[in-house]
Amino acid sequence: MSPNGDFSCGFYKVATNAFTFSIWFSRSSEKTVAWTANRDAPVNGKGSKFAFRKDGSLALVDYNGKVVWSTNTTATCASHAELQNSGNLIVMDRNGHGLWRSFDSPTDTLLPLQPMTRDTKLCSCLEGFKMTEPSDWS
């Protein structure tokens, strides 16, 4: 949970025994999701893990040992992750330097303090079009 209690992160149920690793609004009765690591590949509820690996990456691993999602912060000195009051999940090294940020990998929600740079890609869709495939976002 973020220090101010506005955001939580963890396994978020999307179907029977199917979970994503997500960040959501804690104070919302609907627990609205703001960011998801593995939107297109939910994991099994039993035996899946979200943990640092020996290579330095923070990874979501399904029950069968398959890495479903990773920060790709390999060969770094990653030591911990922090969920900030802004809703940004940051992987940090021992000195408190950010190695990876969820704000740099936006999904379908932008948060108030999330920076928009010239390299940030935005897309819109036609009314009635449901974006369900990763290719729909490019």
CSV table of N, CA and C in Angstrom, one decimal:
chain,number,residue,atom,x,y,z
A,1,MET,N,0.8,-1.2,0.0
A,1,MET,CA,0.0,0.0,0.0
A,1,MET,C,0.9,1.2,0.0
A,2,SER,N,0.4,2.3,-0.7
A,2,SER,CA,1.2,3.5,-0.7
A,2,SER,C,1.1,4.1,0.7
A,3,PRO,N,2.1,5.0,1.1
A,3,PRO,CA,2.1,5.5,2.4
A,3,PRO,C,0.9,6.3,2.8
A,4,ASN,N,0.2,7.0,1.8
A,4,ASN,CA,-1.0,7.7,2.1
A,4,ASN,C,-2.3,6.9,2.0
A,5,GLY,N,-2.1,5.6,1.6
A,5,GLY,CA,-3.2,4.7,1.6
A,5,GLY,C,-4.1,4.8,0.3
A,6,ASP,N,-3.7,5.7,-0.6
A,6,ASP,CA,-4.5,5.9,-1.8
A,6,ASP,C,-4.4,4.7,-2.8
A,7,PHE,N,-3.3,4.1,-2.8
A,7,PHE,CA,-3.1,3.0,-3.8
A,7,PHE,C,-2.6,1.7,-3.1
A,8,SER,N,-3.0,0.6,-3.7
A,8,SER,CA,-2.5,-0.7,-3.3
A,8,SER,C,-2.0,-1.5,-4.5
A,9,CYS,N,-1.2,-2.4,-4.3
A,9,CYS,CA,-0.7,-3.3,-5.4
A,9,CYS,C,-0.7,-4.7,-4.9
A,10,GLY,N,-0.8,-5.6,-5.9
A,10,GLY,CA,-0.8,-7.0,-5.5
A,10,GLY,C,-1.6,-7.8,-6.6
A,11,PHE,N,-1.9,-9.0,-6.2
A,11,PHE,CA,-2.7,-9.9,-7.1
A,11,PHE,C,-4.1,-9.4,-7.1
A,12,TYR,N,-4.6,-9.2,-8.3
A,12,TYR,CA,-6.0,-8.6,-8.6
A,12,TYR,C,-6.8,-9.7,-9.3
A,13,LYS,N,-7.9,-10.1,-8.8
A,13,LYS,CA,-8.7,-11.2,-9.4
A,13,LYS,C,-9.5,-10.6,-10.6
A,14,VAL,N,-9.2,-11.3,-11.8
A,14,VAL,CA,-9.9,-10.9,-13.0
A,14,VAL,C,-10.9,-12.0,-13.4
A,15,ALA,N,-10.8,-13.2,-12.9
A,15,ALA,CA,-11.7,-14.3,-13.2
A,15,ALA,C,-11.5,-15.4,-12.2
A,16,THR,N,-12.3,-16.5,-12.3
A,16,THR,CA,-12.1,-17.5,-11.3
A,16,THR,C,-10.6,-18.1,-11.5
A,17,ASN,N,-9.9,-18.0,-10.4
A,17,ASN,CA,-8.5,-18.4,-10.3
A,17,ASN,C,-7.6,-17.8,-11.4
A,18,ALA,N,-7.9,-16.6,-11.8
A,18,ALA,CA,-7.1,-15.9,-12.7
A,18,ALA,C,-6.8,-14.5,-12.2
A,19,PHE,N,-5.5,-14.1,-12.1
A,19,PHE,CA,-5.1,-12.9,-11.4
A,19,PHE,C,-4.1,-12.1,-12.2
A,20,THR,N,-4.1,-10.8,-12.1
A,20,THR,CA,-3.0,-10.0,-12.7
A,20,THR,C,-2.3,-9.3,-11.5
A,21,PHE,N,-1.1,-8.9,-11.8
A,21,PHE,CA,-0.4,-8.0,-10.8
A,21,PHE,C,-0.8,-6.6,-11.1
A,22,SER,N,-1.4,-5.9,-10.3
A,22,SER,CA,-2.0,-4.6,-10.6
A,22,SER,C,-1.8,-3.6,-9.5
A,23,ILE,N,-2.0,-2.3,-9.8
A,23,ILE,CA,-2.1,-1.2,-8.9
A,23,ILE,C,-3.5,-0.7,-9.0
A,24,TRP,N,-4.1,-0.5,-7.8
A,24,TRP,CA,-5.5,0.0,-7.9
A,24,TRP,C,-5.7,1.0,-6.8
A,25,PHE,N,-6.8,1.8,-7.0
A,25,PHE,CA,-7.2,2.8,-6.0
A,25,PHE,C,-7.8,2.1,-4.8
A,26,SER,N,-7.1,2.3,-3.7
A,26,SER,CA,-7.5,1.6,-2.4
A,26,SER,C,-8.8,2.1,-1.9
A,27,ARG,N,-9.1,3.4,-2.0
A,27,ARG,CA,-10.2,4.0,-1.3
A,27,ARG,C,-11.5,3.9,-2.2
A,28,SER,N,-11.4,3.4,-3.4
A,28,SER,CA,-12.6,3.3,-4.3
A,28,SER,C,-13.3,2.0,-3.9
A,29,SER,N,-14.6,2.0,-3.8
A,29,SER,CA,-15.3,0.8,-3.5
A,29,SER,C,-15.2,-0.2,-4.6
A,30,GLU,N,-15.0,0.3,-5.9
A,30,GLU,CA,-14.8,-0.6,-7.0
A,30,GLU,C,-13.4,-1.2,-7.1
A,31,LYS,N,-12.4,-0.6,-6.4
A,31,LYS,CA,-11.0,-1.0,-6.5
A,31,LYS,C,-10.5,-0.8,-7.9
A,32,THR,N,-10.8,0.3,-8.5
A,32,THR,CA,-10.5,0.6,-9.9
A,32,THR,C,-9.0,0.4,-10.2
A,33,VAL,N,-8.6,-0.4,-11.2
A,33,VAL,CA,-7.2,-0.6,-11.5
A,33,VAL,C,-6.6,0.6,-12.3
A,34,ALA,N,-5.4,1.0,-11.9
A,34,ALA,CA,-4.7,2.1,-12.5
A,34,ALA,C,-3.6,1.6,-13.4
A,35,TRP,N,-3.0,0.4,-13.1
A,35,TRP,CA,-1.9,-0.2,-13.9
A,35,TRP,C,-1.9,-1.7,-13.7
A,36,THR,N,-1.5,-2.4,-14.8
A,36,THR,CA,-1.5,-3.8,-14.7
A,36,THR,C,-0.2,-4.3,-15.5
A,37,ALA,N,0.5,-5.2,-14.8
A,37,ALA,CA,1.7,-5.8,-15.4
A,37,ALA,C,1.4,-6.8,-16.5
A,38,ASN,N,0.5,-7.7,-16.3
A,38,ASN,CA,0.2,-8.8,-17.1
A,38,ASN,C,-1.2,-8.9,-17.6
A,39,ARG,N,-1.7,-7.8,-18.2
A,39,ARG,CA,-3.1,-7.7,-18.6
A,39,ARG,C,-3.5,-8.8,-19.5
A,40,ASP,N,-2.6,-9.2,-20.4
A,40,ASP,CA,-3.0,-10.2,-21.4
A,40,ASP,C,-2.6,-11.7,-21.0
A,41,ALA,N,-2.0,-11.8,-19.8
A,41,ALA,CA,-1.6,-13.2,-19.4
A,41,ALA,C,-1.8,-13.4,-17.9
A,42,PRO,N,-3.1,-13.5,-17.5
A,42,PRO,CA,-3.4,-13.7,-16.0
A,42,PRO,C,-2.7,-15.0,-15.6
A,43,VAL,N,-2.4,-15.0,-14.3
A,43,VAL,CA,-1.7,-16.1,-13.7
A,43,VAL,C,-2.7,-16.9,-12.8
A,44,ASN,N,-2.3,-18.1,-12.5
A,44,ASN,CA,-3.1,-19.0,-11.6
A,44,ASN,C,-3.0,-18.5,-10.2
A,45,GLY,N,-4.0,-18.6,-9.5
A,45,GLY,CA,-4.1,-18.1,-8.1
A,45,GLY,C,-3.3,-18.9,-7.1
A,46,LYS,N,-3.0,-20.1,-7.4
A,46,LYS,CA,-2.2,-20.9,-6.5
A,46,LYS,C,-0.8,-21.2,-7.0
A,47,GLY,N,0.2,-20.7,-6.2
A,47,GLY,CA,1.6,-21.0,-6.6
A,47,GLY,C,2.3,-19.9,-7.4
A,48,SER,N,1.5,-18.9,-7.9
A,48,SER,CA,2.2,-17.9,-8.6
A,48,SER,C,2.9,-16.9,-7.7
A,49,LYS,N,4.0,-16.3,-8.1
A,49,LYS,CA,4.8,-15.4,-7.3
A,49,LYS,C,5.1,-14.1,-8.0
A,50,PHE,N,5.3,-13.0,-7.2
A,50,PHE,CA,5.8,-11.8,-7.7
A,50,PHE,C,7.0,-11.5,-6.8
A,51,ALA,N,8.2,-11.6,-7.3
A,51,ALA,CA,9.4,-11.5,-6.5
A,51,ALA,C,10.6,-11.2,-7.3
A,52,PHE,N,11.6,-10.7,-6.6
A,52,PHE,CA,12.9,-10.5,-7.2
A,52,PHE,C,13.6,-11.8,-7.6
A,53,ARG,N,14.2,-11.8,-8.7
A,53,ARG,CA,14.9,-13.0,-9.2
A,53,ARG,C,16.4,-12.8,-9.0
A,54,LYS,N,17.2,-13.9,-9.1
A,54,LYS,CA,18.6,-13.8,-8.9
A,54,LYS,C,19.3,-12.8,-9.9
A,55,ASP,N,18.7,-12.6,-11.1
A,55,ASP,CA,19.3,-11.8,-12.1
A,55,ASP,C,19.0,-10.3,-11.8
A,56,GLY,N,18.2,-10.0,-10.8
A,56,GLY,CA,18.0,-8.6,-10.4
A,56,GLY,C,16.6,-8.0,-10.9
A,57,SER,N,15.9,-8.8,-11.7
A,57,SER,CA,14.6,-8.3,-12.2
A,57,SER,C,13.5,-8.7,-11.2
A,58,LEU,N,12.5,-7.9,-11.2
A,58,LEU,CA,11.3,-8.2,-10.4
A,58,LEU,C,10.3,-8.9,-11.4
A,59,ALA,N,9.9,-10.0,-11.1
A,59,ALA,CA,9.1,-10.8,-12.1
A,59,ALA,C,7.9,-11.4,-11.5
A,60,LEU,N,6.9,-11.6,-12.4
A,60,LEU,CA,5.7,-12.3,-12.1
A,60,LEU,C,5.8,-13.7,-12.7
A,61,VAL,N,5.8,-14.7,-11.8
A,61,VAL,CA,6.0,-16.1,-12.2
A,61,VAL,C,4.8,-16.9,-12.0
A,62,ASP,N,4.3,-17.6,-13.0
A,62,ASP,CA,3.1,-18.4,-12.9
A,62,ASP,C,3.4,-19.7,-12.1
A,63,TYR,N,2.4,-20.4,-11.7
A,63,TYR,CA,2.5,-21.6,-10.9
A,63,TYR,C,3.5,-22.6,-11.4
A,64,ASN,N,3.6,-22.7,-12.8
A,64,ASN,CA,4.5,-23.6,-13.4
A,64,ASN,C,5.9,-23.2,-13.6
A,65,GLY,N,6.3,-22.0,-13.1
A,65,GLY,CA,7.6,-21.5,-13.1
A,65,GLY,C,7.9,-20.6,-14.3
A,66,LYS,N,6.9,-20.4,-15.2
A,66,LYS,CA,7.1,-19.5,-16.4
A,66,LYS,C,7.0,-18.1,-16.0
A,67,VAL,N,8.0,-17.3,-16.4
A,67,VAL,CA,8.0,-15.8,-16.2
A,67,VAL,C,7.0,-15.2,-17.2
A,68,VAL,N,5.9,-14.6,-16.6
A,68,VAL,CA,4.9,-14.0,-17.4
A,68,VAL,C,5.2,-12.6,-17.7
A,69,TRP,N,5.8,-11.9,-16.8
A,69,TRP,CA,6.2,-10.5,-16.9
A,69,TRP,C,7.4,-10.2,-16.0
A,70,SER,N,8.2,-9.2,-16.5
A,70,SER,CA,9.4,-8.8,-15.8
A,70,SER,C,9.7,-7.4,-16.0
A,71,THR,N,10.4,-6.8,-15.0
A,71,THR,CA,10.9,-5.4,-15.2
A,71,THR,C,12.1,-5.3,-16.1
A,72,ASN,N,12.8,-6.4,-16.4
A,72,ASN,CA,14.0,-6.5,-17.2
A,72,ASN,C,15.1,-5.6,-16.6
A,73,THR,N,15.2,-5.6,-15.3
A,73,THR,CA,16.3,-4.8,-14.6
A,73,THR,C,17.4,-5.8,-14.3
A,74,THR,N,17.8,-6.6,-15.2
A,74,THR,CA,18.8,-7.6,-15.0
A,74,THR,C,20.2,-7.0,-14.8
A,75,ALA,N,21.1,-7.6,-14.1
A,75,ALA,CA,22.4,-7.2,-13.9
A,75,ALA,C,22.4,-5.8,-13.1
A,76,THR,N,21.5,-5.6,-12.3
A,76,THR,CA,21.4,-4.4,-11.5
A,76,THR,C,21.5,-4.8,-10.0
A,77,CYS,N,21.6,-3.8,-9.2
A,77,CYS,CA,21.6,-4.1,-7.7
A,77,CYS,C,20.2,-3.8,-7.2
A,78,ALA,N,19.1,-4.2,-7.8
A,78,ALA,CA,17.8,-4.0,-7.3
A,78,ALA,C,17.6,-4.6,-5.9
A,79,SER,N,17.1,-3.8,-5.0
A,79,SER,CA,16.9,-4.3,-3.7
A,79,SER,C,15.5,-4.4,-3.1
A,80,HIS,N,14.7,-3.5,-3.6
A,80,HIS,CA,13.3,-3.4,-3.1
A,80,HIS,C,12.4,-2.6,-4.1
A,81,ALA,N,11.1,-2.7,-3.9
A,81,ALA,CA,10.2,-1.9,-4.7
A,81,ALA,C,9.3,-1.1,-3.7
A,82,GLU,N,9.0,0.1,-4.2
A,82,GLU,CA,8.2,1.0,-3.4
A,82,GLU,C,7.0,1.5,-4.2
A,83,LEU,N,5.8,1.5,-3.6
A,83,LEU,CA,4.6,2.0,-4.2
A,83,LEU,C,4.4,3.4,-3.6
A,84,GLN,N,4.6,4.4,-4.5
A,84,GLN,CA,4.5,5.8,-4.0
A,84,GLN,C,3.1,6.3,-3.9
A,85,ASN,N,2.9,7.5,-3.2
A,85,ASN,CA,1.6,8.1,-3.1
A,85,ASN,C,1.0,8.4,-4.4
A,86,SER,N,1.8,8.6,-5.4
A,86,SER,CA,1.3,8.9,-6.8
A,86,SER,C,0.7,7.7,-7.5
A,87,GLY,N,1.0,6.5,-7.0
A,87,GLY,CA,0.6,5.3,-7.7
A,87,GLY,C,1.7,4.7,-8.5
A,88,ASN,N,2.8,5.3,-8.5
A,88,ASN,CA,4.0,4.8,-9.3
A,88,ASN,C,4.7,3.7,-8.5
A,89,LEU,N,4.9,2.6,-9.0
A,89,LEU,CA,5.7,1.5,-8.4
A,89,LEU,C,7.1,1.6,-8.9
A,90,ILE,N,8.0,1.7,-8.0
A,90,ILE,CA,9.4,1.9,-8.4
A,90,ILE,C,10.3,0.8,-7.9
A,91,VAL,N,11.1,0.2,-8.7
A,91,VAL,CA,12.1,-0.7,-8.3
A,91,VAL,C,13.4,0.1,-8.0
A,92,MET,N,13.9,-0.1,-6.8
A,92,MET,CA,15.0,0.7,-6.3
A,92,MET,C,16.3,-0.1,-6.1
A,93,ASP,N,17.4,0.6,-6.2
A,93,ASP,CA,18.7,-0.1,-5.7
A,93,ASP,C,18.9,0.2,-4.3
A,94,ARG,N,20.0,-0.3,-3.7
A,94,ARG,CA,20.3,-0.1,-2.3
A,94,ARG,C,20.5,1.4,-1.9
A,95,ASN,N,20.8,2.2,-2.9
A,95,ASN,CA,21.0,3.6,-2.6
A,95,ASN,C,19.8,4.5,-2.8
A,96,GLY,N,18.7,3.8,-3.1
A,96,GLY,CA,17.4,4.6,-3.3
A,96,GLY,C,17.2,5.1,-4.7
A,97,HIS,N,18.1,4.7,-5.7
A,97,HIS,CA,17.9,5.2,-7.0
A,97,HIS,C,16.9,4.3,-7.8
A,98,GLY,N,16.0,4.9,-8.5
A,98,GLY,CA,15.0,4.2,-9.3
A,98,GLY,C,15.6,3.5,-10.5
A,99,LEU,N,15.3,2.2,-10.6
A,99,LEU,CA,15.8,1.4,-11.8
A,99,LEU,C,14.7,1.2,-12.8
A,100,TRP,N,13.5,1.1,-12.3
A,100,TRP,CA,12.3,0.9,-13.2
A,100,TRP,C,11.1,1.5,-12.5
A,101,ARG,N,10.2,2.1,-13.4
A,101,ARG,CA,9.0,2.7,-12.9
A,101,ARG,C,7.8,2.3,-13.7
A,102,SER,N,6.7,2.0,-13.0
A,102,SER,CA,5.5,1.7,-13.7
A,102,SER,C,5.0,2.8,-14.5
A,103,PHE,N,5.3,4.1,-14.1
A,103,PHE,CA,4.8,5.2,-14.9
A,103,PHE,C,5.5,5.2,-16.3
A,104,ASP,N,6.6,4.6,-16.4
A,104,ASP,CA,7.3,4.5,-17.7
A,104,ASP,C,6.7,3.4,-18.6
A,105,SER,N,5.8,2.6,-18.1
A,105,SER,CA,5.1,1.6,-18.9
A,105,SER,C,3.6,1.7,-18.7
A,106,PRO,N,3.0,2.8,-19.2
A,106,PRO,CA,1.6,3.0,-19.0
A,106,PRO,C,0.7,1.9,-19.6
A,107,THR,N,-0.4,1.7,-19.0
A,107,THR,CA,-1.4,0.8,-19.6
A,107,THR,C,-2.5,1.7,-20.2
A,108,ASP,N,-3.7,1.5,-19.6
A,108,ASP,CA,-4.8,2.3,-20.2
A,108,ASP,C,-5.3,3.5,-19.3
A,109,THR,N,-4.5,3.8,-18.2
A,109,THR,CA,-4.9,4.8,-17.3
A,109,THR,C,-3.7,5.7,-17.1
A,110,LEU,N,-3.9,7.0,-17.1
A,110,LEU,CA,-2.9,8.0,-16.8
A,110,LEU,C,-3.2,8.6,-15.4
A,111,LEU,N,-2.3,8.7,-14.5
A,111,LEU,CA,-2.5,9.3,-13.2
A,111,LEU,C,-2.0,10.7,-13.2
A,112,PRO,N,-2.6,11.5,-12.2
A,112,PRO,CA,-2.3,13.0,-12.2
A,112,PRO,C,-0.8,13.3,-12.2
A,113,LEU,N,0.1,12.7,-11.6
A,113,LEU,CA,1.5,13.0,-11.5
A,113,LEU,C,2.3,12.2,-12.5
A,114,GLN,N,1.7,11.5,-13.4
A,114,GLN,CA,2.4,10.7,-14.4
A,114,GLN,C,2.9,11.6,-15.5
A,115,PRO,N,4.2,11.6,-15.7
A,115,PRO,CA,4.8,12.5,-16.8
A,115,PRO,C,4.4,12.0,-18.2
A,116,MET,N,4.2,13.0,-19.0
A,116,MET,CA,4.0,12.8,-20.5
A,116,MET,C,5.2,13.4,-21.2
A,117,THR,N,5.9,12.5,-21.9
A,117,THR,CA,7.1,13.0,-22.6
A,117,THR,C,6.8,12.9,-24.1
A,118,ARG,N,7.6,13.5,-24.9
A,118,ARG,CA,7.4,13.4,-26.4
A,118,ARG,C,7.4,12.0,-26.9
A,119,ASP,N,8.0,11.1,-26.1
A,119,ASP,CA,8.1,9.7,-26.5
A,119,ASP,C,6.9,8.8,-26.0
A,120,THR,N,6.1,9.4,-25.2
A,120,THR,CA,4.9,8.7,-24.7
A,120,THR,C,3.9,8.5,-25.9
A,121,LYS,N,3.5,7.3,-26.1
A,121,LYS,CA,2.6,7.0,-27.2
A,121,LYS,C,1.1,6.9,-26.6
A,122,LEU,N,0.3,7.7,-27.2
A,122,LEU,CA,-1.1,7.7,-26.9
A,122,LEU,C,-1.9,7.2,-28.1
A,123,CYS,N,-3.0,6.6,-27.8
A,123,CYS,CA,-3.9,6.2,-28.9
A,123,CYS,C,-5.3,6.3,-28.5
A,124,SER,N,-6.2,6.4,-29.5
A,124,SER,CA,-7.6,6.5,-29.3
A,124,SER,C,-8.3,5.4,-30.1
A,125,CYS,N,-9.5,5.1,-29.8
A,125,CYS,CA,-10.2,4.1,-30.6
A,125,CYS,C,-11.5,4.6,-31.0
A,126,LEU,N,-12.1,3.9,-32.0
A,126,LEU,CA,-13.4,4.2,-32.5
A,126,LEU,C,-14.4,3.8,-31.4
A,127,GLU,N,-15.5,4.5,-31.3
A,127,GLU,CA,-16.6,4.1,-30.4
A,127,GLU,C,-17.1,2.7,-30.7
A,128,GLY,N,-17.2,1.9,-29.7
A,128,GLY,CA,-17.7,0.5,-29.9
A,128,GLY,C,-16.6,-0.5,-30.2
A,129,PHE,N,-15.4,0.0,-30.4
A,129,PHE,CA,-14.2,-0.9,-30.7
A,129,PHE,C,-13.6,-1.3,-29.3
A,130,LYS,N,-13.5,-2.6,-29.1
A,130,LYS,CA,-12.9,-3.0,-27.8
A,130,LYS,C,-11.5,-3.4,-28.0
A,131,MET,N,-10.6,-2.8,-27.4
A,131,MET,CA,-9.1,-3.1,-27.5
A,131,MET,C,-8.8,-4.2,-26.6
A,132,THR,N,-8.6,-5.4,-27.2
A,132,THR,CA,-8.4,-6.6,-26.4
A,132,THR,C,-7.0,-7.2,-26.7
A,133,GLU,N,-6.5,-7.0,-27.8
A,133,GLU,CA,-5.2,-7.5,-28.2
A,133,GLU,C,-4.1,-6.5,-28.1
A,134,PRO,N,-2.9,-7.0,-27.8
A,134,PRO,CA,-1.7,-6.0,-27.7
A,134,PRO,C,-1.5,-5.2,-29.0
A,135,SER,N,-1.8,-5.9,-30.1
A,135,SER,CA,-1.7,-5.2,-31.4
A,135,SER,C,-2.7,-4.1,-31.6
A,136,ASP,N,-3.8,-4.1,-30.8
A,136,ASP,CA,-4.7,-3.0,-30.9
A,136,ASP,C,-4.2,-1.7,-30.4
A,137,TRP,N,-3.1,-1.8,-29.6
A,137,TRP,CA,-2.6,-0.6,-28.9
A,137,TRP,C,-1.5,0.0,-29.7
A,138,SER,N,-1.0,-0.5,-30.8
A,138,SER,CA,0.1,0.1,-31.5
A,138,SER,C,-0.4,0.8,-32.8
